PDB file of C-alpha atoms in Angstrom:
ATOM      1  CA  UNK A   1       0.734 -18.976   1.365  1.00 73.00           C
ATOM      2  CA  UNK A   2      -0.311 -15.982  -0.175  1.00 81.00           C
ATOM      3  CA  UNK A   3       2.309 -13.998  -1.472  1.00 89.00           C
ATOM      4  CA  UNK A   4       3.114 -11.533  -4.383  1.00 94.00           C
ATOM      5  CA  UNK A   5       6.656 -11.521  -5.867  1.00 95.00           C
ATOM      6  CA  UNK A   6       8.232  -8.518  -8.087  1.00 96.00           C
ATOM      7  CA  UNK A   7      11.088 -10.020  -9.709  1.00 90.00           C
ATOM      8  CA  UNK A   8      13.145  -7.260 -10.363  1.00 94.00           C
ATOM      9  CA  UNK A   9      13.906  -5.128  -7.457  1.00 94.00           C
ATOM     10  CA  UNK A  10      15.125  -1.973 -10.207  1.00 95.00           C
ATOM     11  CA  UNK A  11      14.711  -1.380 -13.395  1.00 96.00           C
ATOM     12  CA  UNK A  12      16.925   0.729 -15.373  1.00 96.00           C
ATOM     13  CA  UNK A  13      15.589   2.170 -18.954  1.00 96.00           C
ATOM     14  CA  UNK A  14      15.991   5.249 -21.245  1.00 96.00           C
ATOM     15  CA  UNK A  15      14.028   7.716 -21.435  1.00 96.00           C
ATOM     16  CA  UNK A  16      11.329   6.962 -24.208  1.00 96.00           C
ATOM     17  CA  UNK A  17      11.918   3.612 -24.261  1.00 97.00           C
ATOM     18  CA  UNK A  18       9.054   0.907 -23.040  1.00 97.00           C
ATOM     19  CA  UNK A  19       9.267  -0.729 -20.019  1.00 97.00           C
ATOM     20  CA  UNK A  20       8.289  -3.911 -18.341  1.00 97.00           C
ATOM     21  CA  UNK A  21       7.729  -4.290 -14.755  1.00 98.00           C
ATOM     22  CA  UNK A  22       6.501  -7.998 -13.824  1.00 97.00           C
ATOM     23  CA  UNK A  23       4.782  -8.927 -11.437  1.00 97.00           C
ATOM     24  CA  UNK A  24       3.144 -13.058  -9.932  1.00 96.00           C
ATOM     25  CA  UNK A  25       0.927 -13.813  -7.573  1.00 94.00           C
ATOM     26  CA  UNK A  26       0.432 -16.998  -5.696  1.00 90.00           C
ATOM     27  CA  UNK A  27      -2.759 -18.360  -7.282  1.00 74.00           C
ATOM     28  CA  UNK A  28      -6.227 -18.640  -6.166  1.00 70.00           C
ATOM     29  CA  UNK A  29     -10.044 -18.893  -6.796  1.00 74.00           C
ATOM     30  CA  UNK A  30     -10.931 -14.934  -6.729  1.00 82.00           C
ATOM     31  CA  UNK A  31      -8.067 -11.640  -6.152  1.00 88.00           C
ATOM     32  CA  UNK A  32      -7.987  -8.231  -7.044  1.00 92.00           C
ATOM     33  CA  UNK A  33      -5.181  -7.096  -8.357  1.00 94.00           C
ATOM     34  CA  UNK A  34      -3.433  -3.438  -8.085  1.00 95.00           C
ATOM     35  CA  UNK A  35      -0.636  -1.873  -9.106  1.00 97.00           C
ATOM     36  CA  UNK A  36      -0.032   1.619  -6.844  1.00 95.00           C
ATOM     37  CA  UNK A  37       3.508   4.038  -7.276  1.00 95.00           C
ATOM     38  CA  UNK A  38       5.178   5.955  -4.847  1.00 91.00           C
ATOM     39  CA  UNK A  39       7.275   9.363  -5.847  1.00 90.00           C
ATOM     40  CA  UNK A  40      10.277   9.837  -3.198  1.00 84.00           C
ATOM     41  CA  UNK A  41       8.683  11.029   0.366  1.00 77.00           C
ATOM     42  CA  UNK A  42       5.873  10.693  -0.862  1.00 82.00           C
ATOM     43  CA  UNK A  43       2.606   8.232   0.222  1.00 84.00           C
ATOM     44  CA  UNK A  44       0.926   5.359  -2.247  1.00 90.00           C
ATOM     45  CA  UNK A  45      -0.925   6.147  -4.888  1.00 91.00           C
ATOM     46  CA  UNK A  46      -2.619   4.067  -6.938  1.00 92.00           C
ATOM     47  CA  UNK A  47      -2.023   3.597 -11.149  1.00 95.00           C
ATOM     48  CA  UNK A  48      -4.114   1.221 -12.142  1.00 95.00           C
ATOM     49  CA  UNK A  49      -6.642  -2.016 -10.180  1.00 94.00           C
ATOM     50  CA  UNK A  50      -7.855  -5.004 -12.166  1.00 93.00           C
ATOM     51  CA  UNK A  51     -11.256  -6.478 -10.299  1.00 90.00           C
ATOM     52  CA  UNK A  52     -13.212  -8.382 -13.234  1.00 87.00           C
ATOM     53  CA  UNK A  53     -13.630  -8.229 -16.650  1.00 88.00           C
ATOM     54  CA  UNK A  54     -11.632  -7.275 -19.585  1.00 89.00           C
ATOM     55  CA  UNK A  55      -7.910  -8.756 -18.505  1.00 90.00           C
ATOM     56  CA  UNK A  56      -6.505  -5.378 -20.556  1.00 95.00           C
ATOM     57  CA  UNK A  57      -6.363  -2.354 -17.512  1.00 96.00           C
ATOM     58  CA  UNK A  58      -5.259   1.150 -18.080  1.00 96.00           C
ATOM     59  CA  UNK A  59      -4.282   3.284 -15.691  1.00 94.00           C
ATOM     60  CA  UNK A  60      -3.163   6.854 -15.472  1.00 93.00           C
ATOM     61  CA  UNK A  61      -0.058   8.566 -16.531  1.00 92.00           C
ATOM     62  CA  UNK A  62       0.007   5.953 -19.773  1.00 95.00           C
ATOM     63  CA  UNK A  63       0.566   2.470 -17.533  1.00 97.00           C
ATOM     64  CA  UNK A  64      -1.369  -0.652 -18.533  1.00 97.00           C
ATOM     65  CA  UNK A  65      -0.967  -3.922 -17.100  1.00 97.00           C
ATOM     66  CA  UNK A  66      -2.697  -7.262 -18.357  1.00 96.00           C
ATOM     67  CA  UNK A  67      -3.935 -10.446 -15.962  1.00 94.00           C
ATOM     68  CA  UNK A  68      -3.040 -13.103 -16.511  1.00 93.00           C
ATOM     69  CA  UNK A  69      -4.697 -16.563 -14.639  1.00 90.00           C
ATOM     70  CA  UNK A  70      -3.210 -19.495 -16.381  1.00 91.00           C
ATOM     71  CA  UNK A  71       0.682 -17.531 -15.446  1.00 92.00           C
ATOM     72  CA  UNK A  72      -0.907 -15.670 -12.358  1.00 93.00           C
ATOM     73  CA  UNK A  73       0.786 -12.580 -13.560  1.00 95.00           C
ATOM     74  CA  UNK A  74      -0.201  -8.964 -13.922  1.00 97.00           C
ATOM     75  CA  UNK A  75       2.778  -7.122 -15.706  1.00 97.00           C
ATOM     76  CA  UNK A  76       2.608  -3.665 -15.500  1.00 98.00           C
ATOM     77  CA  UNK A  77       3.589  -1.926 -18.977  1.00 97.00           C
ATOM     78  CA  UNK A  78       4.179   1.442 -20.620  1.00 98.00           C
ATOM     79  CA  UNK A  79       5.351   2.352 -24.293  1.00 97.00           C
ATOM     80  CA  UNK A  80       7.292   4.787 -23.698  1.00 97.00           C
ATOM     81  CA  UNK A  81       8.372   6.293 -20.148  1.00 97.00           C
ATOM     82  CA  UNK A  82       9.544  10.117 -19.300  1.00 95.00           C
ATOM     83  CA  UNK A  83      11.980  11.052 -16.472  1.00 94.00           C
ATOM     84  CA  UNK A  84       9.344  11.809 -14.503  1.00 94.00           C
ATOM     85  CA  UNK A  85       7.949   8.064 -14.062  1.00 96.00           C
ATOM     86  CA  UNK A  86      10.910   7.531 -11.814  1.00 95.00           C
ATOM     87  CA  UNK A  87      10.124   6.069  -8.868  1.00 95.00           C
ATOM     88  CA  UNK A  88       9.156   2.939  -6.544  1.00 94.00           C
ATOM     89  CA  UNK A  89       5.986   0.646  -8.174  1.00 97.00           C
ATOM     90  CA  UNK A  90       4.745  -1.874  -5.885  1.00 96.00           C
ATOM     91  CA  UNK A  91       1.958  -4.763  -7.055  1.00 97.00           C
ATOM     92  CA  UNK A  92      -0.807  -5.723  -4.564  1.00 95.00           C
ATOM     93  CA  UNK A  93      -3.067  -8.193  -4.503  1.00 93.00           C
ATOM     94  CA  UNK A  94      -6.219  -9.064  -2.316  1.00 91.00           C
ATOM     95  CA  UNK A  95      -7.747 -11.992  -2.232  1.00 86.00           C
ATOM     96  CA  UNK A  96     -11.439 -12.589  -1.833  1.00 80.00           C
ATOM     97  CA  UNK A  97     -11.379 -14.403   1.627  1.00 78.00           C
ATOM     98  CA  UNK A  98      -8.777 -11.764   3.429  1.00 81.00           C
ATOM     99  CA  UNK A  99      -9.780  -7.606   3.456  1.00 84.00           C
ATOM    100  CA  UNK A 100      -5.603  -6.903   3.584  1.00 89.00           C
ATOM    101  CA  UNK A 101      -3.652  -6.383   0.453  1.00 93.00           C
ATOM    102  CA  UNK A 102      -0.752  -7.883   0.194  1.00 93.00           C
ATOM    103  CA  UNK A 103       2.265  -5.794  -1.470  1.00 95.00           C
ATOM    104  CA  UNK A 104       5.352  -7.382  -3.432  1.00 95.00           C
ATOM    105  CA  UNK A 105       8.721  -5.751  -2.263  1.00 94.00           C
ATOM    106  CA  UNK A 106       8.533  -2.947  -4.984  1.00 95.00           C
ATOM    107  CA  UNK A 107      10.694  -2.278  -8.121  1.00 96.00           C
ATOM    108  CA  UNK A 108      12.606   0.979  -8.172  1.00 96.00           C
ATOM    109  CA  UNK A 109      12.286   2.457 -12.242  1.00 96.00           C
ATOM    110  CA  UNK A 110      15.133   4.707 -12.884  1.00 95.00           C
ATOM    111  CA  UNK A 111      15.051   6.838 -16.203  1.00 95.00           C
ATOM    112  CA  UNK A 112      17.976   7.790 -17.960  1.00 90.00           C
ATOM    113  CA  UNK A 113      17.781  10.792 -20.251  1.00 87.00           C
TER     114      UNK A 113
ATOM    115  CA  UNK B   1     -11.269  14.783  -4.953  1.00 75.00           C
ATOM    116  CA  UNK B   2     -11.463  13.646  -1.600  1.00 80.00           C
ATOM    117  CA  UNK B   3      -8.197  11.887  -0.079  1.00 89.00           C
ATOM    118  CA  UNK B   4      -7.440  10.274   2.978  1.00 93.00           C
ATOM    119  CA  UNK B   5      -5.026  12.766   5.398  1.00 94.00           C
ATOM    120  CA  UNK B   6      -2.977  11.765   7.910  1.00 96.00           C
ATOM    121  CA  UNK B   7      -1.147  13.608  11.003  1.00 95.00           C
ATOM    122  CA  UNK B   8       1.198  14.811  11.520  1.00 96.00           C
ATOM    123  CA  UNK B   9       3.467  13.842   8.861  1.00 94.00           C
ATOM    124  CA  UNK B  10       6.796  13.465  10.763  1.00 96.00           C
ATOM    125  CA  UNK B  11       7.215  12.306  14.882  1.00 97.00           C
ATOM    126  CA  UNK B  12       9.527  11.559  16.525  1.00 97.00           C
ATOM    127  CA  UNK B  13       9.880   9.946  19.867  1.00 97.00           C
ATOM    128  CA  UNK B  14      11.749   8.174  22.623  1.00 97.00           C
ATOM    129  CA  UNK B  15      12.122   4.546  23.196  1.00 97.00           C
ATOM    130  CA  UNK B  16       9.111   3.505  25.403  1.00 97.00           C
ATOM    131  CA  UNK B  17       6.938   6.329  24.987  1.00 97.00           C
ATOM    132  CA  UNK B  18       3.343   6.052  23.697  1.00 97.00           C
ATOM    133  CA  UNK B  19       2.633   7.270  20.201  1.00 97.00           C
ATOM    134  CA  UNK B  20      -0.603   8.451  18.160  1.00 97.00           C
ATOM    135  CA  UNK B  21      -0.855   8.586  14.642  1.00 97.00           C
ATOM    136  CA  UNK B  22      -4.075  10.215  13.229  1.00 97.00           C
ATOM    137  CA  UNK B  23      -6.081   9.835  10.051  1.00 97.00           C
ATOM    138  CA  UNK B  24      -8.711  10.834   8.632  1.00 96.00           C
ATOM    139  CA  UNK B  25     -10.640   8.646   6.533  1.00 95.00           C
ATOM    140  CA  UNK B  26     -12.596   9.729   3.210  1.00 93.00           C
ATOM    141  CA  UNK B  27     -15.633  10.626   4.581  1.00 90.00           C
ATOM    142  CA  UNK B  28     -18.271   7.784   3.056  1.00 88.00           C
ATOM    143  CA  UNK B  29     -16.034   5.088   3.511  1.00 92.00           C
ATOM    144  CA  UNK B  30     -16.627   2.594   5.781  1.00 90.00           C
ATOM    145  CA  UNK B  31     -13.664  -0.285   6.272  1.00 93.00           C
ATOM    146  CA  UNK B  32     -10.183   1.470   7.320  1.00 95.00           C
ATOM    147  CA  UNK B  33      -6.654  -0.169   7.526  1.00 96.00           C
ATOM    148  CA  UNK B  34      -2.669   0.800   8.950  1.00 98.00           C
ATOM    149  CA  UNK B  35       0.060  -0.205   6.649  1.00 97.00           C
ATOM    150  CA  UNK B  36       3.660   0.427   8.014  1.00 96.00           C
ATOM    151  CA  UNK B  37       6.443   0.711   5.820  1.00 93.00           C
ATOM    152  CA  UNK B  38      10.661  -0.086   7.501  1.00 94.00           C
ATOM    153  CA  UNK B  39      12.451   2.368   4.883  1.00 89.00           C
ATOM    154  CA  UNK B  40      13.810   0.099   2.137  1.00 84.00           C
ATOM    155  CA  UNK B  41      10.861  -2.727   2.911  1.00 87.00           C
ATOM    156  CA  UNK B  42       7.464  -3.607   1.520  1.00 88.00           C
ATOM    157  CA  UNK B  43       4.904  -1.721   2.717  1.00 93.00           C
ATOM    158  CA  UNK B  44       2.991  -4.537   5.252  1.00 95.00           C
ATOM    159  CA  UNK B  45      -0.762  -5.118   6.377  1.00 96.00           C
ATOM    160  CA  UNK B  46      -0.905  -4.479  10.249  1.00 97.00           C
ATOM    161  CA  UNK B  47      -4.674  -4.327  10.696  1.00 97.00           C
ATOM    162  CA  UNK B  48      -8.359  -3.291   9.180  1.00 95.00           C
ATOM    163  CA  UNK B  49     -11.708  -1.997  11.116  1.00 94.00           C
ATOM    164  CA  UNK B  50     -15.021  -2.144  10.025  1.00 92.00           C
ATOM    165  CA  UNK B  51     -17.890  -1.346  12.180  1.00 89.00           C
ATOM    166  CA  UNK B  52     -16.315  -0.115  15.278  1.00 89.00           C
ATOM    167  CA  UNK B  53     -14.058  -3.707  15.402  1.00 93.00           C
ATOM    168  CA  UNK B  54     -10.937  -5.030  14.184  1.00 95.00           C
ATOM    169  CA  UNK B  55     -11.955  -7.753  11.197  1.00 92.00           C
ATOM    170  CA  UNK B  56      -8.422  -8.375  10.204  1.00 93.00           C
ATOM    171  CA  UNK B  57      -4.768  -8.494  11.450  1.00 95.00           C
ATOM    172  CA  UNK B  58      -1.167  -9.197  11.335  1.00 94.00           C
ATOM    173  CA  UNK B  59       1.064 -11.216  13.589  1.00 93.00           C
ATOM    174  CA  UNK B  60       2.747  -7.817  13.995  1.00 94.00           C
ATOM    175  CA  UNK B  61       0.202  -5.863  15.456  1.00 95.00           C
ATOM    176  CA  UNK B  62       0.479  -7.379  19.013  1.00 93.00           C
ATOM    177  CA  UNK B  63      -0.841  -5.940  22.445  1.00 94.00           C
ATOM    178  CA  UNK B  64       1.258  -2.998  21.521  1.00 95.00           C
ATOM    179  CA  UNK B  65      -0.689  -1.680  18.906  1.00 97.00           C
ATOM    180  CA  UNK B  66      -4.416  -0.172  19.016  1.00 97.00           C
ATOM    181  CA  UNK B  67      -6.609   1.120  17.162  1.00 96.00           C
ATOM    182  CA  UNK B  68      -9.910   3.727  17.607  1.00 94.00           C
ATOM    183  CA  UNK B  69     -12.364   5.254  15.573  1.00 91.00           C
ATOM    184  CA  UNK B  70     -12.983   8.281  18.395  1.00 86.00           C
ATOM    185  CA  UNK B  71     -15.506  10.275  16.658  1.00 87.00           C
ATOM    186  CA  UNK B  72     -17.351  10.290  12.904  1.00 78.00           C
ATOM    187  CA  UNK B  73     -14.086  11.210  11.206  1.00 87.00           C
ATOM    188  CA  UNK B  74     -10.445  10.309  12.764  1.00 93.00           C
ATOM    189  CA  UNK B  75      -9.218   6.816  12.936  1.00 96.00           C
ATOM    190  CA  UNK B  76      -5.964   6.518  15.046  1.00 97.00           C
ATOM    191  CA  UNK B  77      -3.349   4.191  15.910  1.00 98.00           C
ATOM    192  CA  UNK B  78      -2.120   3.809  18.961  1.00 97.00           C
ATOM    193  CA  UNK B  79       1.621   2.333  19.801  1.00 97.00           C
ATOM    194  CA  UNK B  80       1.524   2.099  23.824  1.00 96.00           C
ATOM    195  CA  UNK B  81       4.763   1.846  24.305  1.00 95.00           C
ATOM    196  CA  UNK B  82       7.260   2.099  21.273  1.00 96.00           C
ATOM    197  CA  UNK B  83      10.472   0.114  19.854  1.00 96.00           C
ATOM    198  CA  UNK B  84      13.669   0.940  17.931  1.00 96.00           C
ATOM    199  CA  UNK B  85      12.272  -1.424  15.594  1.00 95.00           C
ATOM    200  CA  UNK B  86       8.252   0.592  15.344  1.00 97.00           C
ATOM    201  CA  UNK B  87      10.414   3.052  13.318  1.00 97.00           C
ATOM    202  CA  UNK B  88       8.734   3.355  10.157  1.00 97.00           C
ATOM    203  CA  UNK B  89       6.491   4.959   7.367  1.00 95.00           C
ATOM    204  CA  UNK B  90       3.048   4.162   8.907  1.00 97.00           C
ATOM    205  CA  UNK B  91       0.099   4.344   6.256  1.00 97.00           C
ATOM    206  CA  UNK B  92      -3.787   4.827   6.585  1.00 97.00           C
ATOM    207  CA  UNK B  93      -5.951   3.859   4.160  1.00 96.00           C
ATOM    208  CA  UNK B  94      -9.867   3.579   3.779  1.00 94.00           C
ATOM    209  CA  UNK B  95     -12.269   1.603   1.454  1.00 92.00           C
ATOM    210  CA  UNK B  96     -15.612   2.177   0.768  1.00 88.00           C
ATOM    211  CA  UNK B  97     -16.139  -1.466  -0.723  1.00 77.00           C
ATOM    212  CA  UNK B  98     -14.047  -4.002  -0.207  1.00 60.00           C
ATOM    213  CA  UNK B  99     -11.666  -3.523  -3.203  1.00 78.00           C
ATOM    214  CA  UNK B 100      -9.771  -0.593  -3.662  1.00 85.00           C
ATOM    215  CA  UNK B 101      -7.925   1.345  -0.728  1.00 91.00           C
ATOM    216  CA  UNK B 102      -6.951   4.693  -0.952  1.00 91.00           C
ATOM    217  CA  UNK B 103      -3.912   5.579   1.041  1.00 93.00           C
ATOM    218  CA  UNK B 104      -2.729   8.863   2.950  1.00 93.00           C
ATOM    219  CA  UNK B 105       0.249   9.834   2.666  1.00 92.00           C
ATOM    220  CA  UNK B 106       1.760   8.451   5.607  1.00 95.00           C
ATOM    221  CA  UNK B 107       3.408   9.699   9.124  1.00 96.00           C
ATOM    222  CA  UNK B 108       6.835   8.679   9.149  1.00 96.00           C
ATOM    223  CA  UNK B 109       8.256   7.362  12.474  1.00 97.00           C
ATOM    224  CA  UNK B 110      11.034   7.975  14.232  1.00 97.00           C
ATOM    225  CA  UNK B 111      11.974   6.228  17.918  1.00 97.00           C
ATOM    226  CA  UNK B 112      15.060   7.209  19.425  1.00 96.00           C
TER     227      UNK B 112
END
């Protein structure tokens, strides 16, 4: 089946400190991948999409995430995070037979000053 | 930048009545999808539409659910006659290619 599981459902860091938030997909031939953020009451927004090419993305606000094949994985990384990077991040993937993404069930990053 | 915009942000209704949601699509794009999100769930696929038809959907969009493209501009959903359980964050989103979605910014749903 095709799924997409976030391992940790929060993650707690400092402020400044890097962060990991991981992120497997159930493999196949041909996905797109996506990692999108959502602010309290607020809608989806997206950080950063991998579709081909170099397996390195950036996004905005400082994010990166890398793909991964062999592990089916695309972590999503940043250096060093500010208080204002707290919310919900939620990986997506769709594959190339289906026109839905599929989202994981989110991972709430909480900074701590 | 253009965005996708959805109305009206909050509505609230009685068990059993019929419910609209409205969106907007950006303007060029041409394949358009409803996400729903039960607070403290993952946001889930209910259905896509791409020339005037439904190409994709979920088990949960059942004879319940609709969808329309009325004009050159709004895309709606239509819940004929809604549930406790159709409470939720409901999400449009529209693609010009087949990759990335952009997403509105939702019209949360309340039934009573």
């Amino acid at each position: 089946a095709q799924s997409v599981t976030q391992l940790d459902s929060q993650v707690p860091v400092f402020e400044e400190a890097p962060v990991e938030l991981r992120c497997n997909y159930s493999s196949s031939v041909s996905v797109y991948l996506f990692w999108y953020v959502q602010y309290p009451n607020q809608g989806l927004q997206l950080l950063l999409k991998y579709l081909s090419g170099s397996t390195l993305v950036k996004g905005i606000n400082g994010f990166e995430a890398e793909f991964n094949k062999s592990q089916t994985s695309f972590h999503l990384r940043k250096p060093s995070v500010h208080i204002s990077d707290t919310a919900e991040y939620f990986c997506a993937v769709r594959y190339s037979s289906a026109s839905k993404i599929i989202f994981g069930s989110g991972t709430r990053l909480s900074i701590r000053p | 930048e253009p965005e996708v915009t959805q109305t009206p942000s909050h509505q609230v209704t009685q068990m059993g009545q019929e419910v609209i949601l409205r969106c907007v699509p950006i303007s060029n794009h041409l394949y358009f999808y409803w996400y729903r999100q039960i607070l403290g769930q993952k946001v889930e696929f209910l259905v896509s539409f791409y020339n005037n038809e439904i190409s994709e959907k979920s088990e949960i969009f059942d004879d319940q659910f609709s969808v329309e493209r009325p004009d050159g501009s709004n895309f709606t959903l239509k819940i004929r006659s809604t549930k406790l359980e159709d409470s939720a964050m409901y999400f449009c989103a529209s693609s010009g290619g087949q990759h990335e979605q952009f997403f509105g910014p939702g019209t949360r749903l309340t039934v009573l």
